[in-house]
Short mmCIF file of C-alpha atoms and ligand atoms in Angstrom, two decimals:
data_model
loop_
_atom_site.label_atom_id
_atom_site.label_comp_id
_atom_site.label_asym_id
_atom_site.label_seq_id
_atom_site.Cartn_x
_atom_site.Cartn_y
_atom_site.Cartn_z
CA UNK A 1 -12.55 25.65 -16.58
CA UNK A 2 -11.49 23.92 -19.68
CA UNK A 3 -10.89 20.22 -19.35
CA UNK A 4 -8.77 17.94 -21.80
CA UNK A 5 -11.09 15.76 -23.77
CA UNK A 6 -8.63 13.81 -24.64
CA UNK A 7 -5.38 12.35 -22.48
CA UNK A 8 -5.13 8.90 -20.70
CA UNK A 9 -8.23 7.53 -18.47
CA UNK A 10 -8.19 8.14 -14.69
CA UNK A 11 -7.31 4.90 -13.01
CA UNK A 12 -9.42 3.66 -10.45
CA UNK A 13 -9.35 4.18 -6.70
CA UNK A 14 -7.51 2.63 -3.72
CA UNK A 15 -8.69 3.50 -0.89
CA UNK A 16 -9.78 7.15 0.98
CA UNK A 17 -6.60 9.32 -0.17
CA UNK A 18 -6.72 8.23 -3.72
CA UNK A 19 -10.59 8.58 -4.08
CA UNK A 20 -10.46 11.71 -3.05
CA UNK A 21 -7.97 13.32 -4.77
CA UNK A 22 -9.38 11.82 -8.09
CA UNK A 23 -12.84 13.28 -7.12
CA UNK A 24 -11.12 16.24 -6.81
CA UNK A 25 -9.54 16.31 -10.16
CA UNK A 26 -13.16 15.90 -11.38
CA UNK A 27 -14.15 18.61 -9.17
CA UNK A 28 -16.60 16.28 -7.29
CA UNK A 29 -15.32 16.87 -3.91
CA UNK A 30 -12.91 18.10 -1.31
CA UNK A 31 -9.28 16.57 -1.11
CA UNK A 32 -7.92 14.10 1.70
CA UNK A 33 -7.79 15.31 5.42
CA UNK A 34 -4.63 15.80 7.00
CA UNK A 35 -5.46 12.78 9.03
CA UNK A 36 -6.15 10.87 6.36
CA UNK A 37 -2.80 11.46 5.00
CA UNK A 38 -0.74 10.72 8.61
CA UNK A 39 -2.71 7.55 9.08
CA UNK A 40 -2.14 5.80 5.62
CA UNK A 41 0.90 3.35 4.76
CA UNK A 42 3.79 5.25 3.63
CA UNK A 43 4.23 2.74 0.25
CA UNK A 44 0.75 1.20 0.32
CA UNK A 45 -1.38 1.45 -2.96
CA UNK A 46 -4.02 4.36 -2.12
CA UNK A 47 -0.95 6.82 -0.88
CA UNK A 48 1.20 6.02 -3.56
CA UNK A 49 -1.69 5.89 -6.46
CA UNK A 50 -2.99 9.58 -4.94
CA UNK A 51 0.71 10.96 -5.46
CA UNK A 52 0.92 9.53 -8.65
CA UNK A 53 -2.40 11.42 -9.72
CA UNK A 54 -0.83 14.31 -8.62
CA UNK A 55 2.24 13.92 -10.36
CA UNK A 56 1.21 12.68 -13.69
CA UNK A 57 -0.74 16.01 -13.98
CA UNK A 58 3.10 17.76 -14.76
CA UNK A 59 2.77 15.30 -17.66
CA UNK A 60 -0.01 13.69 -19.78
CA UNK A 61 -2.62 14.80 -17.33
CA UNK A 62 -5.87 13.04 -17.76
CA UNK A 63 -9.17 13.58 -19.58
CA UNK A 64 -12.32 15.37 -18.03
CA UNK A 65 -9.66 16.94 -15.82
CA UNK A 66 -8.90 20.86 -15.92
CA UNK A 67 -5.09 21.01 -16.95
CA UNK A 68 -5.13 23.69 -14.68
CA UNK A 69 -5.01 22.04 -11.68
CA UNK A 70 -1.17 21.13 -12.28
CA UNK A 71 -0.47 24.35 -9.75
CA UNK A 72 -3.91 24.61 -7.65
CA UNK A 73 -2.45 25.62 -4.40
CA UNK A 74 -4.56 23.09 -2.49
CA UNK A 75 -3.55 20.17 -4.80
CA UNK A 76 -0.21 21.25 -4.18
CA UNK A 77 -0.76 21.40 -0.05
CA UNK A 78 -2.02 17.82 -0.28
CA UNK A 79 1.17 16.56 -2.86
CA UNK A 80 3.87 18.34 -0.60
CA UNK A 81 1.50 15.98 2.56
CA UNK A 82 1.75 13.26 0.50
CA UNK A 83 5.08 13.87 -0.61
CA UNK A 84 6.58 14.90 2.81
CA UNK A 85 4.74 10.78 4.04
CA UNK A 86 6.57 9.04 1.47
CA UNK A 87 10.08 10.82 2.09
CA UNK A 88 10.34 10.59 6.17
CA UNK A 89 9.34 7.27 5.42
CA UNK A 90 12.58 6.77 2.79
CA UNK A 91 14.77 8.48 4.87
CA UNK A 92 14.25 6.78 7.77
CA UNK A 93 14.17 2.83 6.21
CA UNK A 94 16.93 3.19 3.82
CA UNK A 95 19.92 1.96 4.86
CA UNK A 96 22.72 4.14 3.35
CA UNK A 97 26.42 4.21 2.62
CA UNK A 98 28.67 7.13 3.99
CA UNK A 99 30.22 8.04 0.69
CA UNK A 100 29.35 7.84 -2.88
CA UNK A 101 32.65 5.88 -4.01
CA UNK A 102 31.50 3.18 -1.40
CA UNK A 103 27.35 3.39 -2.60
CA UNK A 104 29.06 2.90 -6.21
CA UNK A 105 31.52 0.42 -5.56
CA UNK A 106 28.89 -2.00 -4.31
CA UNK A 107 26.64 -1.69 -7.87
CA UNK A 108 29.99 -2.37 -10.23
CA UNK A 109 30.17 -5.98 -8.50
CA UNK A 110 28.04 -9.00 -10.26
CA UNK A 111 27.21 -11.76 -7.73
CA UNK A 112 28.40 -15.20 -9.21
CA UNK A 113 24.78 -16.37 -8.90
CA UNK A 114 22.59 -13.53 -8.75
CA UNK A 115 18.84 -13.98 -7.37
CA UNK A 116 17.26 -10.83 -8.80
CA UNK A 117 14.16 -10.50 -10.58
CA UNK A 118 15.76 -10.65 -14.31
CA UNK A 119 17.34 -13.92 -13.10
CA UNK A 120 14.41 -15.47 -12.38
CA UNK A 121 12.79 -14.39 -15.86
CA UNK A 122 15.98 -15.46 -17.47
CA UNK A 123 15.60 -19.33 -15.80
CA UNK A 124 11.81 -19.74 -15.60
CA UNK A 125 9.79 -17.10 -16.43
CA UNK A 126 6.23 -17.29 -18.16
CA UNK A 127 5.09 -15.58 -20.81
CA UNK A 128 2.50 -14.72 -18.15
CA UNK A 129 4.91 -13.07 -15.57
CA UNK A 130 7.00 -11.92 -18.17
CA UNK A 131 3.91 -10.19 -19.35
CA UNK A 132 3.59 -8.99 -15.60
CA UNK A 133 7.14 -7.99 -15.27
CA UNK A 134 6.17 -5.67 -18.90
CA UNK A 135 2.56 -3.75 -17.23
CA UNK A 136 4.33 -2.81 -14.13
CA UNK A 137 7.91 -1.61 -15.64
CA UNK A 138 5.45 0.35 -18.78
CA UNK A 139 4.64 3.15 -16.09
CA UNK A 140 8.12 4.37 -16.30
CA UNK A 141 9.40 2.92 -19.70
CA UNK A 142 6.38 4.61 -21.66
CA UNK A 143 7.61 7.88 -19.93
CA UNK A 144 11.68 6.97 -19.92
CA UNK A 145 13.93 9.50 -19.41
CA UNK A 146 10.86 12.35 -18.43
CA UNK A 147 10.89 12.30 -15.31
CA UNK A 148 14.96 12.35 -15.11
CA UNK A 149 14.37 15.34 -17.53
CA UNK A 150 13.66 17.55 -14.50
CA UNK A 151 17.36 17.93 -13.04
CA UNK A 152 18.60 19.27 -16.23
CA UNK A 153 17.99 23.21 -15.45
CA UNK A 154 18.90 22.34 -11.92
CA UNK A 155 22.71 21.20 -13.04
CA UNK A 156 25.62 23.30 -15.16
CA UNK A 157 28.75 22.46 -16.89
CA UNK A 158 29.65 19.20 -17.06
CA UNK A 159 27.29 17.21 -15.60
CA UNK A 160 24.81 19.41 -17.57
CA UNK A 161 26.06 18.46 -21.08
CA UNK A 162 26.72 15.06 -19.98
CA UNK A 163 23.30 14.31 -18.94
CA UNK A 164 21.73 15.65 -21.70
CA UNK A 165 23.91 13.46 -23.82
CA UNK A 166 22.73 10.41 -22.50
CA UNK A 167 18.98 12.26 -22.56
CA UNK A 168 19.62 12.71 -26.14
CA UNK A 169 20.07 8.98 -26.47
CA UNK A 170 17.06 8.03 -24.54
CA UNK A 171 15.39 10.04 -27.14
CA UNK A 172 16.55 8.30 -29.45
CA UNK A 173 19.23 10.46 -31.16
CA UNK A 174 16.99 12.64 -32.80
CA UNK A 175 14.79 9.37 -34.69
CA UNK A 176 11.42 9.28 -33.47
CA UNK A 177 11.16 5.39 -34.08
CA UNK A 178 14.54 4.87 -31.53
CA UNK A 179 12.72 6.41 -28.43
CA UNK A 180 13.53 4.32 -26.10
CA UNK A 181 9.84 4.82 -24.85
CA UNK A 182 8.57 3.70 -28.27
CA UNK A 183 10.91 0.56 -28.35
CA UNK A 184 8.97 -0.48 -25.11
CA UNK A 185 5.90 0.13 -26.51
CA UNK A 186 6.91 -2.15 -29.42
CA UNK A 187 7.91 -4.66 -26.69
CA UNK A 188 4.79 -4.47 -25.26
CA UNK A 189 3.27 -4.88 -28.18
CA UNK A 190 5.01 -8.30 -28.95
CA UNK A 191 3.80 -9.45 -25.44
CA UNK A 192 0.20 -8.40 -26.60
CA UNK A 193 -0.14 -5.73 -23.69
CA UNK A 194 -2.07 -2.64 -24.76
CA UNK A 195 0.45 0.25 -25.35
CA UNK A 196 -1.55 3.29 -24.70
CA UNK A 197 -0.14 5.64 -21.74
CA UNK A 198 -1.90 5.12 -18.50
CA UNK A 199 -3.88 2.05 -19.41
CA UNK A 200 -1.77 0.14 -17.17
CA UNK A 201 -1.55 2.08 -14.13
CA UNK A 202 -4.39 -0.03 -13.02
CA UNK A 203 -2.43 -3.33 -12.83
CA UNK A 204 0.71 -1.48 -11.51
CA UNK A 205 1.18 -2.69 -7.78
CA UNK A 206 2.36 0.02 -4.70
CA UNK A 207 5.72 -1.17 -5.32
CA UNK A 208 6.28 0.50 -8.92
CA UNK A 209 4.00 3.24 -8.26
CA UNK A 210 6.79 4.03 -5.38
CA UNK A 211 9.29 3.36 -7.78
CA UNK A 212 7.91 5.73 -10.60
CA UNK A 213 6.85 8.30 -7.99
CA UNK A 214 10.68 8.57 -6.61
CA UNK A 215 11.83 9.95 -9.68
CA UNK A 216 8.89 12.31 -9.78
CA UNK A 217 9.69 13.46 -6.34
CA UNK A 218 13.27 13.99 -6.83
CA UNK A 219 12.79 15.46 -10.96
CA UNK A 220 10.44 18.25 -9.42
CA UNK A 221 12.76 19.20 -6.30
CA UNK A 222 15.83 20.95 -7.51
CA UNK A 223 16.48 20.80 -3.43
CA UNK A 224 16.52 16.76 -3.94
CA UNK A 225 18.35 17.23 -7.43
CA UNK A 226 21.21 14.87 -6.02
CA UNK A 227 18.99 12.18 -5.41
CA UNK A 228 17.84 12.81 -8.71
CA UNK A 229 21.59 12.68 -10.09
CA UNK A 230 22.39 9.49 -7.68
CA UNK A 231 18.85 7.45 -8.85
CA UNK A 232 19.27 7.83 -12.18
CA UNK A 233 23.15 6.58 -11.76
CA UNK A 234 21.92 3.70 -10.03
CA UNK A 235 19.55 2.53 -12.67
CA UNK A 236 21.86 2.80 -15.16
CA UNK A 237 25.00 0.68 -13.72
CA UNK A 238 22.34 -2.08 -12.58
CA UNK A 239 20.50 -1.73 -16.24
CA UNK A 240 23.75 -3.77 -18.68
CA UNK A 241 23.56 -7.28 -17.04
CA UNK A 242 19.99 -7.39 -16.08
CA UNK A 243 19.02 -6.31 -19.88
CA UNK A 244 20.86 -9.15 -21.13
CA UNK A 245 19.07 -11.50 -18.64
CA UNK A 246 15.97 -10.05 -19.65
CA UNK A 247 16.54 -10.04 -22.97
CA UNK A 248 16.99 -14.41 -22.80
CA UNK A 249 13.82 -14.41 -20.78
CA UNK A 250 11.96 -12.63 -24.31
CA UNK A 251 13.91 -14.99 -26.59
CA UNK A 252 13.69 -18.17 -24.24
CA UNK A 253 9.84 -17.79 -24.65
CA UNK A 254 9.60 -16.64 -27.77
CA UNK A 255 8.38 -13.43 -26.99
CA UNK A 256 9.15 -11.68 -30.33
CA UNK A 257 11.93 -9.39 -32.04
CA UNK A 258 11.03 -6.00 -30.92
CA UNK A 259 10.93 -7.53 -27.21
CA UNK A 260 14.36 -8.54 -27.47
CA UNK A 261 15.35 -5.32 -28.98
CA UNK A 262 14.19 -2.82 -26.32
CA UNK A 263 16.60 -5.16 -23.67
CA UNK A 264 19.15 -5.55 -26.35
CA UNK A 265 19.32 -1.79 -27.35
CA UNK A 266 19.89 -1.33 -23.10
CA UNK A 267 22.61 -3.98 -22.67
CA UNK A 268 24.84 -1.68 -25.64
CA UNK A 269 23.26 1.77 -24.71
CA UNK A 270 23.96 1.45 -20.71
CA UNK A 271 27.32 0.30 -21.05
CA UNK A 272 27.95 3.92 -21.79
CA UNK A 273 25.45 5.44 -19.79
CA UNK A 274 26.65 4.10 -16.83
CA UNK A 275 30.11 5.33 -17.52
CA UNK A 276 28.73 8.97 -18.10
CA UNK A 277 26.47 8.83 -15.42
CA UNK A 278 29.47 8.15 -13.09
CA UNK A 279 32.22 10.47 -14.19
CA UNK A 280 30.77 12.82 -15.73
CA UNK A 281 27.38 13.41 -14.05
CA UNK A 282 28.17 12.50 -10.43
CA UNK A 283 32.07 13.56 -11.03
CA UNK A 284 30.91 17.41 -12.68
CA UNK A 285 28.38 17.74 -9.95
CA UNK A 286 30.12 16.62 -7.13
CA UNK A 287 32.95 19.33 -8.32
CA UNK A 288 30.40 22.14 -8.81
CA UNK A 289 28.27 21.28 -5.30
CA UNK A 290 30.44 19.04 -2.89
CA UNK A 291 28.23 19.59 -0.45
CA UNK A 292 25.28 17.31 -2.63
CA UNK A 293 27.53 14.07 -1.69
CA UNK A 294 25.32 13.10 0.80
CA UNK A 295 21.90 13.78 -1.50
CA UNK A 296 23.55 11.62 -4.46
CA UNK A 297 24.10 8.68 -2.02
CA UNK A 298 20.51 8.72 -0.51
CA UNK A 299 19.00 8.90 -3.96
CA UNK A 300 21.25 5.63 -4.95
CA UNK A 301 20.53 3.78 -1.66
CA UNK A 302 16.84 4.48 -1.72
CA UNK A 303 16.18 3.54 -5.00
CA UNK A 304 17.93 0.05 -4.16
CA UNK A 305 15.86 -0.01 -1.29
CA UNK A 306 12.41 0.73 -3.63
CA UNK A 307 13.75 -1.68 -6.40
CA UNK A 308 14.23 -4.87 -3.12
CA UNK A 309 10.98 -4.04 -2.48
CA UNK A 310 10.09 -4.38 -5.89
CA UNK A 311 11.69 -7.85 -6.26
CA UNK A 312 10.39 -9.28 -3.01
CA UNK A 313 6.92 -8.53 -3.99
CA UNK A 314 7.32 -9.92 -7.79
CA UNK A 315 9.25 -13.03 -6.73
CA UNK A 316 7.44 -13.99 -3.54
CA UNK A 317 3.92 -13.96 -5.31
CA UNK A 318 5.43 -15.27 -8.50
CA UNK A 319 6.81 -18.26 -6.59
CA UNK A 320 3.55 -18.92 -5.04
CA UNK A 321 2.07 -19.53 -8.45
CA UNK A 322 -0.07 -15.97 -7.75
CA UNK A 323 -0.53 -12.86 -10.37
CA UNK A 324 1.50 -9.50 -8.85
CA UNK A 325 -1.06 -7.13 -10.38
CA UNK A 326 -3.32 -4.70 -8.37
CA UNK A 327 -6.30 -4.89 -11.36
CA UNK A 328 -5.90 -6.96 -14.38
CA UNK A 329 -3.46 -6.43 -17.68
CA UNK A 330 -5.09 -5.25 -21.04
CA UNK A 331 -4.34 -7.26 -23.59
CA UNK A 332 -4.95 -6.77 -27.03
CA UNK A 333 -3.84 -8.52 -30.09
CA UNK A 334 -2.74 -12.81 -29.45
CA UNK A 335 -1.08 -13.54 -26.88
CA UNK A 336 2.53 -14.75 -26.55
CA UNK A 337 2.88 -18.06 -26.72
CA UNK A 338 -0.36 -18.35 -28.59
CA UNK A 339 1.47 -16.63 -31.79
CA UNK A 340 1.59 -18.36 -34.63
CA UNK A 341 4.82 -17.28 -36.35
CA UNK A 342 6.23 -15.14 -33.71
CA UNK A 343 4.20 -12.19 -35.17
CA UNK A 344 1.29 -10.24 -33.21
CA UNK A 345 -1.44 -9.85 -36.34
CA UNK A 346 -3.53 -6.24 -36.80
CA UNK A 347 -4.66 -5.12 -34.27
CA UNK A 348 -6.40 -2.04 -34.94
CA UNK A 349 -10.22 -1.94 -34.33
CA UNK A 350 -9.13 -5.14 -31.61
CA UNK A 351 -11.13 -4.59 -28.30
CA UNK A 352 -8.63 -3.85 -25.59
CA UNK A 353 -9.30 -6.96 -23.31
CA UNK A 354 -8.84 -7.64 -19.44
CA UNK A 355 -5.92 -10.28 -19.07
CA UNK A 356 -8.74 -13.97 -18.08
CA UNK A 357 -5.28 -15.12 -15.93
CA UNK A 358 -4.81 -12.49 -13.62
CA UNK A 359 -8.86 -11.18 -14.08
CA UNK A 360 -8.84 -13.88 -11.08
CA UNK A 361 -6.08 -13.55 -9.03
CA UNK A 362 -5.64 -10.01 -8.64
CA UNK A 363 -5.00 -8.24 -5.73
CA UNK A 364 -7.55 -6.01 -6.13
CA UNK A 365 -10.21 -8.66 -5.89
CA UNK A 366 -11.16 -9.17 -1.45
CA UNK A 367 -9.01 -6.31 -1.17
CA UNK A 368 -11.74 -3.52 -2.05
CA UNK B 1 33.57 18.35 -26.41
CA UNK B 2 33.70 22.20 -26.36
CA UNK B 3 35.63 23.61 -29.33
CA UNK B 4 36.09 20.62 -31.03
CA UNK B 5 36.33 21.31 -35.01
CA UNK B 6 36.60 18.66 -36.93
CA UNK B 7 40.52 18.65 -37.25
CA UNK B 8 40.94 18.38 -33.52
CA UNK B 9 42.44 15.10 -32.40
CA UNK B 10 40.00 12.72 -31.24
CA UNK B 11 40.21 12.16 -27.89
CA UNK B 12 39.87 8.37 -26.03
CA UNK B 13 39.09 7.72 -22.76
CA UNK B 14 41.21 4.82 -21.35
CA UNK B 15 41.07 3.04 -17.61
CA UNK B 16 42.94 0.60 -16.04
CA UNK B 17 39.57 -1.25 -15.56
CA UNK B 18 36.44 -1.10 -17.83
CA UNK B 19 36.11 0.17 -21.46
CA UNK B 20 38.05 3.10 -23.86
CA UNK B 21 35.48 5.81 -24.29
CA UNK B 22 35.12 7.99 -28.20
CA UNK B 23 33.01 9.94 -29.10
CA UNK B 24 31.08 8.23 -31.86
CA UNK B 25 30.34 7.53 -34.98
CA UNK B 26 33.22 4.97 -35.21
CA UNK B 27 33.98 2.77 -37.14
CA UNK B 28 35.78 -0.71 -35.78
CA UNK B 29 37.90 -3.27 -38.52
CA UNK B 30 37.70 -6.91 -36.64
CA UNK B 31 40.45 -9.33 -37.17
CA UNK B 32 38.20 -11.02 -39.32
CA UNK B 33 38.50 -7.95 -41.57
CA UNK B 34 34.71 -7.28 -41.04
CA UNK B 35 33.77 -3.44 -40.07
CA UNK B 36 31.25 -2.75 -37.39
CA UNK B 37 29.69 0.78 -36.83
CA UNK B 38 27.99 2.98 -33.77
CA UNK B 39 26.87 6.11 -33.95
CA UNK B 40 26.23 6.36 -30.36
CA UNK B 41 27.33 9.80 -29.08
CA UNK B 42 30.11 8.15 -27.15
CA UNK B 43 30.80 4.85 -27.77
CA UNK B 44 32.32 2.28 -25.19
CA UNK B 45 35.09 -0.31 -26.67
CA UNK B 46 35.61 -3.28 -24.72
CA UNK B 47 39.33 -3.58 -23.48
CA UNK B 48 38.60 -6.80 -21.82
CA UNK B 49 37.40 -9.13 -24.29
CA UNK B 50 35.01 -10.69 -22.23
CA UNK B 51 31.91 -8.44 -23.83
CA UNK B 52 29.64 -10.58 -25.93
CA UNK B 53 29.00 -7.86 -27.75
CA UNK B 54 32.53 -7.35 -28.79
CA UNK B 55 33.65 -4.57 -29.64
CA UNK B 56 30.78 -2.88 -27.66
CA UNK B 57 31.51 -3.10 -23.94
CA UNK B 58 28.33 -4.91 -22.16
CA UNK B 59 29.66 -4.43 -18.64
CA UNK B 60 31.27 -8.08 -18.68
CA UNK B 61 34.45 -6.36 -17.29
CA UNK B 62 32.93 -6.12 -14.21
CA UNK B 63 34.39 -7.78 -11.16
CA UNK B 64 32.06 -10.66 -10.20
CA UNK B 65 31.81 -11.28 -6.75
CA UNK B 66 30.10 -14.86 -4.86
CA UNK B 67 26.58 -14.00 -3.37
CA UNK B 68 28.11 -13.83 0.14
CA UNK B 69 30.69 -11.12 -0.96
CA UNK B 70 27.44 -9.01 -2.77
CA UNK B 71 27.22 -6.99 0.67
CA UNK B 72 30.27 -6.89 2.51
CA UNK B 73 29.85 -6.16 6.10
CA UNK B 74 32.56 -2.93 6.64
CA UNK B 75 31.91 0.14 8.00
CA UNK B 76 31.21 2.39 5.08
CA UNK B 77 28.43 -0.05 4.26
CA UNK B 78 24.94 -0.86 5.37
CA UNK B 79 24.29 -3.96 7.29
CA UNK B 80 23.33 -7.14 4.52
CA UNK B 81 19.69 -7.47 3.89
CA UNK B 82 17.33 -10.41 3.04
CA UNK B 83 16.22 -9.08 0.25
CA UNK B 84 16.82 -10.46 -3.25
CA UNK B 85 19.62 -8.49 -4.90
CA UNK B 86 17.46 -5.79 -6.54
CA UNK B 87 17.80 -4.81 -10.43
CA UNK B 88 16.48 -1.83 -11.53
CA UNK B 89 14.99 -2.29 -15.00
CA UNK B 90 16.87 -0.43 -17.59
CA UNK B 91 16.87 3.48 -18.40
S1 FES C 401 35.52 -3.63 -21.27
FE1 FES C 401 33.46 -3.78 -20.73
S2 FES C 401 32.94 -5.75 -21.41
FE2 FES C 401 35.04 -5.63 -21.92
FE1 FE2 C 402 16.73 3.82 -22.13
FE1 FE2 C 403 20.10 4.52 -20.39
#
């Protein structure tokens, strides 16, 4: 067996499922029981960390583990466990609309006085939680638009060329500076979080490992590939108005230019996404496989339902004065808020460093 | 667009609600007589004038609805929840 030297760290453990599938991965010892897998929480942290191992090996994979094991039939018995857990479990808690014009209808309306997660960064957020907000969002935005990539053999025509449009400008139209996953690594940067891939998956709580694992789940099914179609939609009608709120929060505190930018760029960008998405994604594949209408609905509703989770987690604990992370941020560079001109300084050679305000507040700490 | 060559018309997408649709790069003269640019593969004009990123659209067209109204209780939709109105980062 070869194994990659190189490729991000292996996070740590969360409880029985997760330990053992990363022992496995180091070929240290057998993978969950069956039992395991029916008794643990649908959306809890070991579950969803021990399909996110699994998952991530389709795309950076990790070092000191065989790249191999990406199709080891027994790996794959325990995903499609996993898997099979964490879908019953969607289908039977998210509440869903009966048609796709009525799922759709209900994102295109802005409440007056919205009480979402990007407005409460907008009003009060802390460079702290702000911060926060950045470590858990980075295990999707330092992979945007790769897990989405998935659908596109899956689809034809229309929808086809329209989503690979709006891929292409995720890529950043061909300029390897405009990836829209290197613009959030530049907003990370400004925030002082450590950019590398997979050195925040430790701080990431259940909630957006659910989150980044429903797009896995429905990318590598082409029999869920109107969920796929229908989540992807969804993010990008809600994306426009929260950017903009987001993008205050950075310049309310501060934060810097290229953290403005990445939520900038998104308020422009998903203007037009959202437009494609809807008539010419949903509208070319809902011509070419009517029968999906159903699929595309239930990937909308139940990423609503995985993003409320989301929010009440983030704004209950952020309201109680408490950190939202599972292990601590790494930080490198100043912080924000401790910059002096608005610009982080060099950082190379700087120690990547565990964040001292949520080192104590954790959730991992009584909790393991 | 299939078989577009270059002296095809260019074709905009107009609705009665919401922005026209081009496919970029455009070019936009403001009243002001100052030019804006986008080379966005498609490119969304606001129609509305409510954008605050005029000419861009940002979405601003969008009907905007009082909290209560966010999840109205009919029958092609799910009963109202407690939760905070969710927002998806962006994508
Ligand atoms: S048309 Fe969209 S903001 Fe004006
Ligand atoms: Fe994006
Ligand atoms: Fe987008």
């Amino acid at each position: 067996m070869t194994h990659e030297s190189e490729g991000p760290a292996l996070p740590a453990d969360r409880g029985r499922l997760s330990a053992a599938v990363k022992a496995y991965l180091l070929d240290a010892g057998p993978l969950p029981s069956d039992g395991d897998v029916e008794a643990a929480d649908p959306y809890g942290d070991d579950l969803q960390l021990a399909l996110y191992l699994c998952y991530e090996l389709h795309y950076r994979g990790f070092a000191g583990v065989d790249p191999g094991l990406e199709w080891d039939p027994e790996l794959l018995r325990t995903r499609a466990a996993l898997e099979e857990r964490f879908l019953t479990a969607l289908r039977a808690d998210t509440p869903v609309h009966e048609t796709v014009e009525g799922a759709l209808k209900e994102l295109l309306v802005e409440p007056a006085d919205g009480t979402g997660v990007s407005h409460y960064l907008r009003d009060e957020g802390e460079p702290w939680q702000l911060r926060e907000y950045a470590a858990h969002r980075s295990l999707f935005h330092l992979k945007e638009q790769d897990p989405q990539v998935w659908v596109l053999p899956r689809l034809s025509g229309r929808a086809k060329a329209a989503l690979a449009a709006v891929t292409f400008d995720e890529y950043g139209g061909g300029r390897p500076d405009q990836v829209h996953a290197k613009l959030f690594a530049d907003l990370m940067t400004d925030l002082g979080l450590d950019t590398t891939y997979g050195r925040q998956v430790d701080a990431g709580c259940a909630e957006m490992l659910a989150i980044v694992n429903l797009m896995s789940l429905f990318g590598l099914h082409r029999r869920l590939r109107g969920a796929l179609v229908g989540h992807f939609a969804e993010v990008e009608i809600t994306s426009s108005p929260a950017s903009r709120r987001l993008s205050e929060a950075m310049r309310r505190t501060g934060a810097g230019p290229a953290a403005e930018r990445y939520y900038d760029e998104h308020v422009e960008a998903d203007a037009v996404h959202e437009q494609i998405m809807r008539h010419e994604v949903i509208g070319g594949l809902l011509e070419d496989e009517p029968q999906l209408a159903d699929d595309i609905v239930f990937g909308i509703d139940a990423t609503e339902y995985l993003e409320g989770r989301l929010a009440e987690h983030l704004l209950s604990r952020w309201r109680a004065g408490e950190s939202t992370v599972y292990r601590p941020l790494r930080l490198v560079g100043k912080r924000v808020g401790e910059q002096a001109e608005g610009q982080v300084g060099e950082q190379a050679g700087e120690e990547t460093r565990e964040d001292p305000a949520t080192a104590g507040r954790s959730r991992v700490l009584g909790a393991v | 667009m299939p078989n577009d060559s270059a002296d095809a018309p260019r074709r905009i997408t107009v609705q009665r609600r919401g922005p026209w649709l081009v496919d970029g790069p455009v070019e936009v003269e403001l009243e002001d007589g100052t030019t804006v640019s986008s080379d966005r593969f498609r490119v969304a004009l606001c129609t509305c004038r409510r954008s605050r990123r005029y000419p861009w659209c940002d979405t601003s067209h969008r009907r905007s609805a009082p909290p209560a109204a966010r999840r109205p209780a009919t029958d092609t939709e799910p009963p109202s929840e407690a939760r905070p109105a969710p927002d998806a980062g962006p994508a």
